Short mmCIF file of C-alpha atoms in Angstrom, two decimals:
data_model
loop_
_atom_site.label_atom_id
_atom_site.label_comp_id
_atom_site.label_asym_id
_atom_site.label_seq_id
_atom_site.Cartn_x
_atom_site.Cartn_y
_atom_site.Cartn_z
CA MET H 1 35.55 -23.40 -11.64
CA GLY H 2 32.46 -21.39 -10.58
CA ARG H 3 29.35 -23.02 -9.68
CA LYS H 4 26.99 -23.41 -12.82
CA GLU H 5 23.92 -21.04 -12.25
CA ARG H 6 20.46 -23.32 -12.18
CA GLN H 7 18.56 -22.67 -15.15
CA THR H 8 15.12 -20.91 -14.33
CA THR H 9 12.23 -23.76 -14.93
CA ILE H 10 8.57 -22.92 -15.51
CA LEU H 11 5.99 -25.59 -15.35
CA VAL H 12 3.20 -25.12 -17.78
CA VAL H 13 -0.11 -26.64 -17.37
CA ASP H 14 -2.70 -27.02 -20.13
CA ASP H 15 -4.78 -29.72 -21.43
CA GLU H 16 -4.50 -28.32 -24.93
CA GLN H 17 -1.40 -30.00 -26.55
CA VAL H 18 -1.00 -27.23 -29.27
CA HIS H 19 -1.20 -24.38 -26.59
CA ARG H 20 1.42 -26.11 -24.47
CA TYR H 21 3.83 -26.63 -27.34
CA MET H 22 3.31 -22.90 -28.29
CA LEU H 23 3.96 -21.79 -24.68
CA CYS H 24 7.02 -23.99 -24.22
CA SER H 25 8.58 -22.71 -27.52
CA MET H 26 8.07 -19.13 -26.37
CA LEU H 27 9.58 -19.65 -22.85
CA ARG H 28 12.47 -21.32 -24.36
CA GLU H 29 13.09 -18.59 -26.75
CA TRP H 30 13.27 -16.41 -23.56
CA GLY H 31 15.85 -18.46 -22.05
CA TRP H 32 14.04 -20.61 -19.61
CA ARG H 33 13.46 -24.38 -19.39
CA CYS H 34 9.97 -25.39 -19.63
CA VAL H 35 8.24 -28.66 -18.22
CA GLU H 36 4.82 -29.81 -19.42
CA ALA H 37 1.82 -30.99 -17.84
CA ASP H 38 -1.37 -32.05 -19.47
CA ASP H 39 -3.80 -31.73 -16.40
CA GLY H 40 -4.05 -30.64 -12.93
CA GLU H 41 -3.24 -34.06 -11.29
CA THR H 42 -0.07 -34.39 -13.46
CA ALA H 43 0.93 -31.05 -12.23
CA VAL H 44 0.58 -31.73 -8.52
CA ALA H 45 2.54 -35.00 -9.01
CA ALA H 46 5.33 -33.09 -10.77
CA VAL H 47 5.34 -30.54 -7.81
CA GLU H 48 5.50 -33.21 -5.32
CA LYS H 49 8.66 -34.37 -6.78
CA HIS H 50 10.49 -31.13 -8.08
CA THR H 51 10.58 -27.45 -7.39
CA TYR H 52 9.79 -24.87 -10.13
CA ASP H 53 10.28 -21.15 -10.30
CA ALA H 54 6.87 -20.73 -11.54
CA VAL H 55 3.70 -22.44 -12.51
CA LEU H 56 1.71 -21.18 -15.71
CA MET H 57 -1.54 -23.08 -15.44
CA ASP H 58 -5.00 -22.97 -17.35
CA VAL H 59 -7.96 -22.93 -14.99
CA ARG H 60 -10.23 -25.06 -16.95
CA MET H 61 -9.02 -28.61 -17.68
CA ALA H 62 -10.86 -32.07 -18.04
CA ARG H 63 -9.17 -33.64 -15.09
CA MET H 64 -8.71 -31.56 -11.90
CA ASP H 65 -9.30 -27.90 -12.83
CA GLY H 66 -6.66 -25.14 -12.29
CA ARG H 67 -8.55 -24.05 -9.00
CA GLU H 68 -7.93 -27.31 -7.21
CA ALA H 69 -4.41 -28.07 -8.65
CA PHE H 70 -3.63 -24.52 -7.42
CA SER H 71 -4.85 -25.07 -3.98
CA ARG H 72 -2.79 -28.37 -3.73
CA ILE H 73 0.19 -26.76 -5.22
CA HIS H 74 0.06 -23.89 -2.86
CA ALA H 75 -0.38 -26.24 -0.04
CA LEU H 76 2.86 -28.32 -1.10
CA GLN H 77 5.10 -25.33 -2.17
CA PRO H 78 3.60 -21.83 -1.00
CA SER H 79 6.53 -20.09 -2.05
CA VAL H 80 6.13 -21.10 -5.92
CA PRO H 81 4.23 -18.25 -7.60
CA VAL H 82 1.22 -19.72 -9.73
CA VAL H 83 -0.19 -17.44 -12.84
CA ILE H 84 -3.31 -18.60 -13.85
CA MET H 85 -4.62 -18.49 -17.66
CA THR H 86 -8.31 -18.45 -18.66
CA ALA H 87 -10.38 -17.91 -21.68
CA TYR H 88 -13.26 -17.02 -19.06
CA SER H 89 -12.36 -13.41 -18.11
CA SER H 90 -15.08 -13.27 -15.67
CA VAL H 91 -14.68 -11.13 -12.62
CA ASP H 92 -15.50 -13.74 -10.34
CA ASP H 93 -12.70 -16.05 -11.55
CA ALA H 94 -10.21 -13.19 -11.25
CA VAL H 95 -11.28 -12.34 -7.50
CA GLU H 96 -11.30 -16.02 -6.56
CA ALA H 97 -7.72 -16.76 -8.14
CA ILE H 98 -6.15 -13.66 -6.41
CA ARG H 99 -8.06 -14.16 -3.15
CA HIS H 100 -6.59 -17.68 -2.67
CA GLY H 101 -2.91 -16.39 -3.51
CA ALA H 102 -2.40 -16.53 -7.23
CA HIS H 103 0.59 -14.22 -8.24
CA ASP H 104 -1.43 -13.01 -11.20
CA TYR H 105 -4.10 -13.70 -13.59
CA LEU H 106 -3.79 -13.75 -17.35
CA THR H 107 -6.80 -14.13 -19.97
CA LYS H 108 -6.66 -15.78 -23.24
CA PRO H 109 -5.58 -14.79 -26.05
CA LEU H 110 -2.60 -13.98 -24.14
CA ASP H 111 -0.87 -10.86 -24.55
CA PHE H 112 2.75 -12.20 -24.80
CA ASP H 113 4.64 -9.09 -23.84
CA ARG H 114 2.58 -9.03 -20.28
CA LEU H 115 3.22 -12.92 -20.24
CA ARG H 116 6.86 -12.45 -20.27
CA LEU H 117 6.82 -9.55 -17.65
CA THR H 118 4.63 -11.23 -15.33
CA LEU H 119 6.66 -14.35 -15.34
CA GLU H 120 9.96 -12.34 -14.80
CA ARG H 121 8.20 -10.83 -11.89
CA ALA H 122 7.17 -13.98 -10.48
CA VAL H 123 10.77 -15.51 -10.85
CA ASP H 124 12.27 -12.55 -9.25
CA ARG H 125 10.01 -12.87 -6.31
CA ARG H 126 10.53 -16.43 -5.99
CA GLN H 127 14.55 -16.16 -6.04
CA VAL H 128 14.18 -13.41 -3.40
CA ILE H 129 12.10 -15.75 -1.11
CA GLU H 130 14.59 -18.70 -1.76
CA ARG H 131 17.65 -16.46 -0.85
CA GLN H 132 15.82 -15.41 2.20
CA GLN H 133 14.96 -18.90 3.24
CA HIS H 134 18.69 -20.16 2.64
CA GLY H 135 20.05 -17.32 4.51
CA THR H 136 22.02 -16.00 1.50
CA GLU H 137 20.15 -12.68 1.38
CA GLU H 138 22.07 -10.06 2.83
CA GLN H 139 20.37 -8.28 5.68
CA THR H 140 21.25 -4.75 4.74
CA PRO H 141 19.76 -2.01 6.93
CA LEU H 142 16.26 -0.95 5.97
CA GLU H 143 16.27 2.49 4.21
CA THR H 144 13.49 4.16 6.08
CA ALA H 145 12.49 7.33 7.62
CA ILE H 146 10.10 5.53 10.09
CA ILE H 147 10.90 5.78 13.74
CA GLY H 148 10.00 3.26 16.36
CA THR H 149 11.29 0.48 18.23
CA SER H 150 7.96 -0.95 19.96
CA PRO H 151 6.99 -4.39 19.32
CA PRO H 152 4.07 -3.52 16.75
CA MET H 153 6.75 -1.14 14.81
CA LEU H 154 9.43 -3.97 14.79
CA GLU H 155 6.79 -6.44 13.35
CA LEU H 156 5.78 -3.74 10.70
CA LEU H 157 9.41 -3.13 9.80
CA GLU H 158 10.11 -6.85 9.52
CA MET H 159 7.21 -6.96 6.93
CA ILE H 160 8.38 -4.25 5.11
CA ARG H 161 12.00 -5.94 4.67
CA TYR H 162 10.21 -9.15 3.49
CA VAL H 163 7.90 -7.59 1.06
CA ALA H 164 9.58 -4.64 -0.31
CA PRO H 165 11.84 -6.63 -2.71
CA THR H 166 8.89 -8.37 -4.38
CA GLU H 167 6.62 -7.06 -7.16
CA ALA H 168 3.44 -7.73 -4.73
CA THR H 169 0.87 -4.80 -4.76
CA VAL H 170 0.69 -3.77 -1.10
CA LEU H 171 -2.49 -2.12 0.55
CA ILE H 172 -1.59 -0.07 3.68
CA ALA H 173 -4.12 0.34 6.33
CA GLY H 174 -4.10 2.58 9.27
CA GLU H 175 -5.75 5.70 11.09
CA SER H 176 -5.35 8.98 9.53
CA GLY H 177 -1.75 10.55 10.72
CA THR H 178 -0.30 7.06 11.25
CA GLY H 179 2.53 7.56 8.68
CA LYS H 180 1.30 5.19 5.91
CA GLU H 181 3.11 7.40 3.31
CA LEU H 182 6.43 6.63 5.14
CA VAL H 183 5.45 2.89 4.97
CA ALA H 184 4.96 3.25 1.10
CA GLU H 185 8.35 5.15 0.73
CA ALA H 186 10.07 2.46 2.75
CA LEU H 187 8.65 -0.10 0.25
CA HIS H 188 9.85 1.67 -2.72
CA ARG H 189 13.40 2.48 -1.32
CA ASN H 190 14.19 -0.95 -0.57
CA SER H 191 12.59 -2.49 -3.61
CA LEU H 192 14.13 -3.43 -7.00
CA ARG H 193 12.58 -0.25 -8.38
CA ARG H 194 14.49 2.12 -5.77
CA ASP H 195 16.27 3.85 -8.83
CA ARG H 196 13.32 4.88 -10.56
CA ALA H 197 10.28 7.28 -9.89
CA PHE H 198 8.24 7.22 -6.65
CA VAL H 199 4.95 9.03 -7.65
CA LYS H 200 2.24 9.87 -4.98
CA VAL H 201 -1.33 10.76 -5.59
CA ASN H 202 -4.04 11.59 -2.99
CA CYS H 203 -7.12 10.29 -4.31
CA ALA H 204 -9.29 12.22 -1.84
CA ALA H 205 -7.97 15.47 -2.79
CA LEU H 206 -9.33 15.59 -6.50
CA ALA H 207 -12.86 15.64 -8.02
CA GLU H 208 -13.29 12.31 -10.35
CA SER H 209 -12.67 13.86 -13.62
CA LEU H 210 -9.41 15.93 -12.26
CA LEU H 211 -8.33 12.65 -10.72
CA GLU H 212 -8.74 10.66 -13.99
CA SER H 213 -6.70 13.12 -15.95
CA GLU H 214 -4.17 13.32 -13.09
CA LEU H 215 -3.49 9.44 -13.13
CA PHE H 216 -3.78 8.71 -16.85
CA GLY H 217 -3.19 11.99 -18.48
CA HIS H 218 -4.97 13.70 -21.39
CA GLU H 219 -4.80 14.80 -24.95
CA LYS H 220 -4.88 18.40 -26.08
CA GLY H 221 -8.40 19.53 -26.35
CA ALA H 222 -9.73 16.51 -24.35
CA PHE H 223 -11.98 19.26 -22.30
CA THR H 224 -12.06 22.99 -21.74
CA GLY H 225 -8.46 24.06 -20.74
CA ALA H 226 -6.70 21.07 -22.01
CA ASP H 227 -4.25 23.27 -24.25
CA ARG H 228 -1.49 20.39 -24.50
CA ARG H 229 -0.98 16.71 -23.96
CA ARG H 230 -0.10 15.98 -20.40
CA GLU H 231 1.33 12.63 -19.44
CA GLY H 232 -0.50 11.12 -16.05
CA LYS H 233 0.97 9.71 -13.09
CA PHE H 234 0.80 6.15 -14.15
CA VAL H 235 3.44 7.10 -17.11
CA GLN H 236 5.49 9.21 -14.78
CA ALA H 237 5.62 6.26 -12.42
CA ASP H 238 6.78 3.70 -15.36
CA GLY H 239 9.35 1.22 -14.10
CA GLY H 240 8.88 2.49 -10.41
CA THR H 241 5.97 2.80 -7.91
CA LEU H 242 2.86 4.50 -7.91
CA PHE H 243 1.35 5.49 -4.41
CA LEU H 244 -2.50 5.77 -4.21
CA ASP H 245 -3.25 7.40 -1.03
CA GLU H 246 -6.85 7.53 0.32
CA ILE H 247 -7.98 4.88 -2.44
CA GLY H 248 -10.91 4.30 -0.40
CA GLU H 249 -12.31 7.80 -1.32
CA THR H 250 -12.48 7.01 -5.25
CA THR H 251 -15.92 6.50 -6.85
CA GLN H 252 -17.18 3.27 -8.46
CA ALA H 253 -16.70 4.63 -12.02
CA MET H 254 -12.86 5.53 -11.10
CA GLN H 255 -12.45 1.85 -9.39
CA VAL H 256 -13.44 0.38 -12.61
CA LYS H 257 -10.81 2.32 -14.68
CA LEU H 258 -8.06 1.53 -12.03
CA LEU H 259 -8.89 -2.43 -11.94
CA ARG H 260 -8.40 -2.31 -15.79
CA VAL H 261 -4.94 -0.83 -15.48
CA LEU H 262 -3.90 -3.15 -12.73
CA GLN H 263 -5.21 -6.32 -14.68
CA GLU H 264 -3.88 -5.21 -17.91
CA GLN H 265 -1.02 -2.77 -17.23
CA GLU H 266 -2.08 -0.57 -19.85
CA LEU H 267 -4.37 2.61 -20.18
CA GLN H 268 -5.53 5.34 -22.66
CA ARG H 269 -5.18 9.13 -21.95
CA VAL H 270 -8.31 11.08 -21.53
CA GLY H 271 -9.68 12.00 -24.72
CA GLY H 272 -7.27 9.56 -26.68
CA GLU H 273 -7.43 6.28 -28.49
CA GLU H 274 -3.72 5.14 -28.16
CA THR H 275 -3.14 2.17 -25.75
CA ILE H 276 -0.09 2.71 -23.51
CA SER H 277 1.64 0.10 -21.77
CA VAL H 278 3.13 0.67 -18.05
CA ASP H 279 5.30 -1.42 -15.72
CA VAL H 280 4.12 0.25 -12.39
CA ARG H 281 4.11 -1.41 -8.95
CA ILE H 282 1.10 -0.21 -7.08
CA ILE H 283 0.98 0.60 -3.42
CA ALA H 284 -2.39 1.87 -1.96
CA ALA H 285 -3.34 3.27 1.50
CA THR H 286 -6.60 3.81 3.20
CA ASN H 287 -7.85 4.74 6.76
CA ARG H 288 -11.38 3.16 5.70
CA ASP H 289 -12.15 -0.44 6.51
CA LEU H 290 -12.28 -1.66 2.98
CA GLU H 291 -13.78 -4.98 3.71
CA GLU H 292 -16.75 -3.09 5.31
CA GLU H 293 -16.85 -0.98 2.20
CA VAL H 294 -16.97 -4.02 -0.12
CA ARG H 295 -19.75 -5.39 2.08
CA ARG H 296 -21.75 -2.26 1.95
CA GLY H 297 -21.30 -2.10 -1.97
CA ALA H 298 -19.17 1.18 -1.83
CA PHE H 299 -16.17 -0.45 -2.89
CA ARG H 300 -15.44 -3.06 -5.65
CA GLU H 301 -14.60 -6.55 -4.52
CA ASP H 302 -12.45 -7.22 -7.41
CA LEU H 303 -10.41 -4.10 -6.93
CA TYR H 304 -10.17 -4.75 -3.30
CA TYR H 305 -8.39 -8.33 -3.91
CA ARG H 306 -6.25 -6.94 -6.72
CA LEU H 307 -4.91 -4.18 -4.10
CA ASN H 308 -4.87 -6.42 -1.16
CA VAL H 309 -2.04 -9.13 -2.32
CA VAL H 310 -0.19 -8.04 0.90
CA MET H 311 -1.94 -5.86 3.67
CA LEU H 312 0.33 -3.99 5.94
CA THR H 313 -1.37 -2.17 8.91
CA VAL H 314 0.33 0.63 10.59
CA PRO H 315 -0.50 0.64 14.40
CA PRO H 316 -2.03 3.94 16.08
CA LEU H 317 0.35 5.93 18.10
CA ARG H 318 -1.55 5.22 21.42
CA GLU H 319 -0.43 1.48 20.84
CA ARG H 320 3.29 2.19 20.51
CA GLY H 321 4.29 2.96 23.89
CA ASP H 322 8.00 4.30 24.39
CA ASP H 323 7.92 5.28 20.72
CA ILE H 324 6.15 8.43 21.76
CA THR H 325 9.28 9.63 23.56
CA LEU H 326 11.43 8.78 20.52
CA LEU H 327 9.06 10.88 18.33
CA VAL H 328 8.76 13.71 20.83
CA ARG H 329 12.73 14.09 20.78
CA HIS H 330 13.13 13.75 17.16
CA PHE H 331 10.27 16.46 16.17
CA ALA H 332 11.68 18.74 18.99
CA ALA H 333 15.31 18.65 17.57
CA LEU H 334 13.87 19.05 14.11
CA PHE H 335 11.68 22.13 14.57
CA ALA H 336 14.23 23.82 16.78
CA GLN H 337 16.60 23.70 14.12
CA LYS H 338 14.13 24.78 11.57
CA ASN H 339 12.86 27.88 13.64
CA ARG H 340 16.40 28.70 14.88
CA ARG H 341 15.42 28.00 18.52
CA ARG H 342 17.96 26.90 21.03
CA LEU H 343 16.65 23.99 22.73
CA GLU H 344 18.39 22.47 25.91
CA GLY H 345 16.02 19.98 26.66
CA ILE H 346 12.36 18.70 27.60
CA THR H 347 11.00 18.66 30.96
CA SER H 348 10.14 15.26 32.38
CA GLU H 349 6.65 16.58 33.06
CA CYS H 350 6.11 17.36 29.29
CA ILE H 351 7.24 13.80 28.25
CA ASP H 352 4.72 12.34 30.75
CA LEU H 353 1.81 14.30 29.59
CA LEU H 354 2.65 13.81 25.99
CA ARG H 355 2.93 9.81 26.88
CA HIS H 356 -0.46 9.80 28.34
CA TYR H 357 -2.40 11.78 25.84
CA PRO H 358 -4.49 9.24 23.53
CA TRP H 359 -3.38 11.05 20.18
CA PRO H 360 -6.37 10.71 18.07
CA GLY H 361 -4.72 12.36 15.29
CA ASN H 362 -1.68 9.95 15.81
CA VAL H 363 1.73 10.85 14.47
CA ARG H 364 0.82 13.87 12.41
CA GLU H 365 -1.03 15.34 15.48
CA LEU H 366 2.08 14.76 17.67
CA GLU H 367 4.08 16.30 15.06
CA ASN H 368 1.99 19.50 14.95
CA ALA H 369 1.90 19.64 18.72
CA ILE H 370 5.50 19.64 19.06
CA GLU H 371 5.93 22.39 16.27
CA ARG H 372 3.69 24.67 18.03
CA GLY H 373 5.29 23.72 21.37
CA ILE H 374 8.83 24.60 19.93
CA ILE H 375 7.69 28.13 18.39
CA LEU H 376 5.80 29.18 21.57
CA MET H 377 8.58 27.95 24.07
CA ARG H 378 9.55 30.14 26.74
CA GLY H 379 13.28 29.65 27.59
CA GLU H 380 15.58 26.94 26.33
CA GLN H 381 13.22 23.82 27.45
CA LEU H 382 10.23 22.59 26.02
CA THR H 383 7.34 22.44 28.71
CA GLU H 384 3.82 21.65 28.97
CA LYS H 385 2.87 25.21 29.09
CA SER H 386 3.60 25.70 25.19
CA LEU H 387 1.81 22.70 24.11
CA PRO H 388 -1.63 22.93 22.36
CA LEU H 389 -4.67 23.79 24.88
CA THR H 390 -6.23 20.56 24.44
CA ILE H 391 -3.16 18.65 25.79
CA GLN H 392 -2.82 21.36 28.72
CA LYS H 393 -6.38 20.81 29.75
CA MET H 394 -5.47 17.18 30.28
CA ALA H 395 -2.71 18.32 32.50
CA GLU H 396 -4.88 20.75 34.36
CA GLY H 397 -7.58 17.93 35.11
CA GLN H 398 -5.19 15.01 36.03
CA ASP H 399 -5.78 15.46 39.72
CA ALA H 400 -9.31 14.92 39.12
CA VAL H 401 -9.08 12.21 36.61
CA ALA H 402 -9.01 9.60 39.27
CA ASN H 403 -12.50 10.52 40.60
CA ALA H 404 -14.00 11.30 36.91
CA ARG H 405 -15.52 9.62 34.07
CA PRO H 406 -12.61 9.27 31.47
CA LEU H 407 -13.28 10.65 28.22
CA SER H 408 -13.88 8.20 25.27
CA LEU H 409 -11.73 8.42 22.28
CA SER H 410 -14.52 10.02 20.34
CA GLU H 411 -15.30 12.58 23.05
CA VAL H 412 -11.51 13.68 22.85
CA GLU H 413 -11.51 13.65 19.08
CA LYS H 414 -14.66 15.93 19.14
CA GLU H 415 -13.03 18.33 21.52
CA MET H 416 -9.76 18.24 19.69
CA ILE H 417 -11.75 19.29 16.33
CA PHE H 418 -13.68 22.30 18.04
CA GLN H 419 -10.55 23.28 19.65
CA THR H 420 -8.68 23.58 16.32
CA LEU H 421 -11.74 25.06 14.66
CA ASP H 422 -11.13 27.84 17.34
CA GLU H 423 -7.56 28.22 16.70
CA THR H 424 -8.18 28.45 13.10
CA GLY H 425 -11.01 31.12 13.05
CA GLY H 426 -13.55 28.56 11.81
CA ASN H 427 -11.35 27.76 8.70
CA LYS H 428 -12.21 24.10 7.97
CA SER H 429 -9.71 23.71 5.39
CA GLU H 430 -6.99 24.69 7.45
CA ALA H 431 -8.37 22.84 10.64
CA ALA H 432 -8.51 19.63 8.34
CA ARG H 433 -4.76 20.03 7.41
CA ARG H 434 -3.71 20.36 11.24
CA LEU H 435 -5.94 17.45 12.21
CA GLY H 436 -4.36 15.22 9.54
CA ILE H 437 -7.85 14.46 7.90
CA THR H 438 -9.43 15.34 4.66
CA ARG H 439 -11.90 18.46 4.43
CA LYS H 440 -14.72 15.78 3.63
CA THR H 441 -13.87 13.60 6.71
CA LEU H 442 -14.26 16.70 9.02
CA LEU H 443 -17.54 18.01 7.35
CA ASN H 444 -18.96 14.44 7.90
CA LYS H 445 -17.97 14.61 11.57
CA LEU H 446 -19.40 18.05 12.21
CA HIS H 447 -22.64 17.07 10.60
CA LYS H 448 -22.55 13.83 12.74
CA TYR H 449 -22.01 16.36 15.87
CA ASP H 450 -25.11 18.57 14.88
CA GLU H 451 -27.33 15.47 14.58
CA GLU H 452 -26.26 14.44 18.20
CA GLY H 453 -27.24 17.83 19.37
#
């Protein structure tokens, strides 16, 4: 006979007996086993003796409130997801619970559909972690387009392997051009949602009113030009993953609206009254220091902690050592095929120059440099002579570098920006695209240079 599958067990912690009874009755109807605890102390004692698939706990109780009980339960069994319930739906409570590792936060009166979805996600995450800990989770190769074998990239790939199968919201941090979108795609491809949609939105590319319509959709007649109903990106991503790129560029008003969807998993179209429920995993990315933005009051703290359940940091190219050689060869082969150019090899001088360049624009700058190099290549070898002028100047001055003051990263960046503007005839939008930054960021940098004289 086969081994009998263990029944999923939820620990329900609430000092109101009627509420506990109602919750346990519902959990049993959903096929789960329910264990009751009437206060925080009883819950901690239960977790000391047994392992549960999830804990559903009230935050306000007479003996040991939910915060303290959660802290002790998390210390005892950190992999057990805890879902907090409260009738006090203040922002401070929500931020505090998520900041200290709660799986999610529900407000009373409970939305039972959301309760079931939240617990199902919590249980799925717990089971994935349990299989990994016991070595029963198959170590299938990661499906990813990310290229890199340097220690920082291997560490990032391992984090992707660990986080992808969970339902955790992920915040991806890193400089412009490092490949944050590839990380988001890898998280989706290796998740339980891989067969559903992966929808991308660049929050910096649209004005607030357009971004709201893009995300939430709109009703016919909601504004001038709205000649039909349109579903937004949240609905398009239902059951799958929504990638919010450049989340740090959103306005405070938009942040409030995003927070509501993340908390409630429901939205309304612009100009509409119908409430639409969605099941979406959120992955966000930013090149800003959001902690600093929170301190400055430019980014909402509650949204930051909703997004930053897990943070992955993509290292800049200058810290990735031998990955530069791998990327150069990859892009050279790619663009040679794309542009129907015969490529026999890359000179060692070209590789050496590329390895020593600081790459302020990161992988995107390297990709653009190699594409230009292949297009302008004389003969069948890629040499330093066909690289962008900024990189060639570095080669020309290498003999004098030992006796000269080295350029700072900001100086290299400034030179690269002006060189790109020269190459584009002053077209700021095209220059921003080639540099891998937003037009707004480029304008801010140019304004800064004007002030510096």
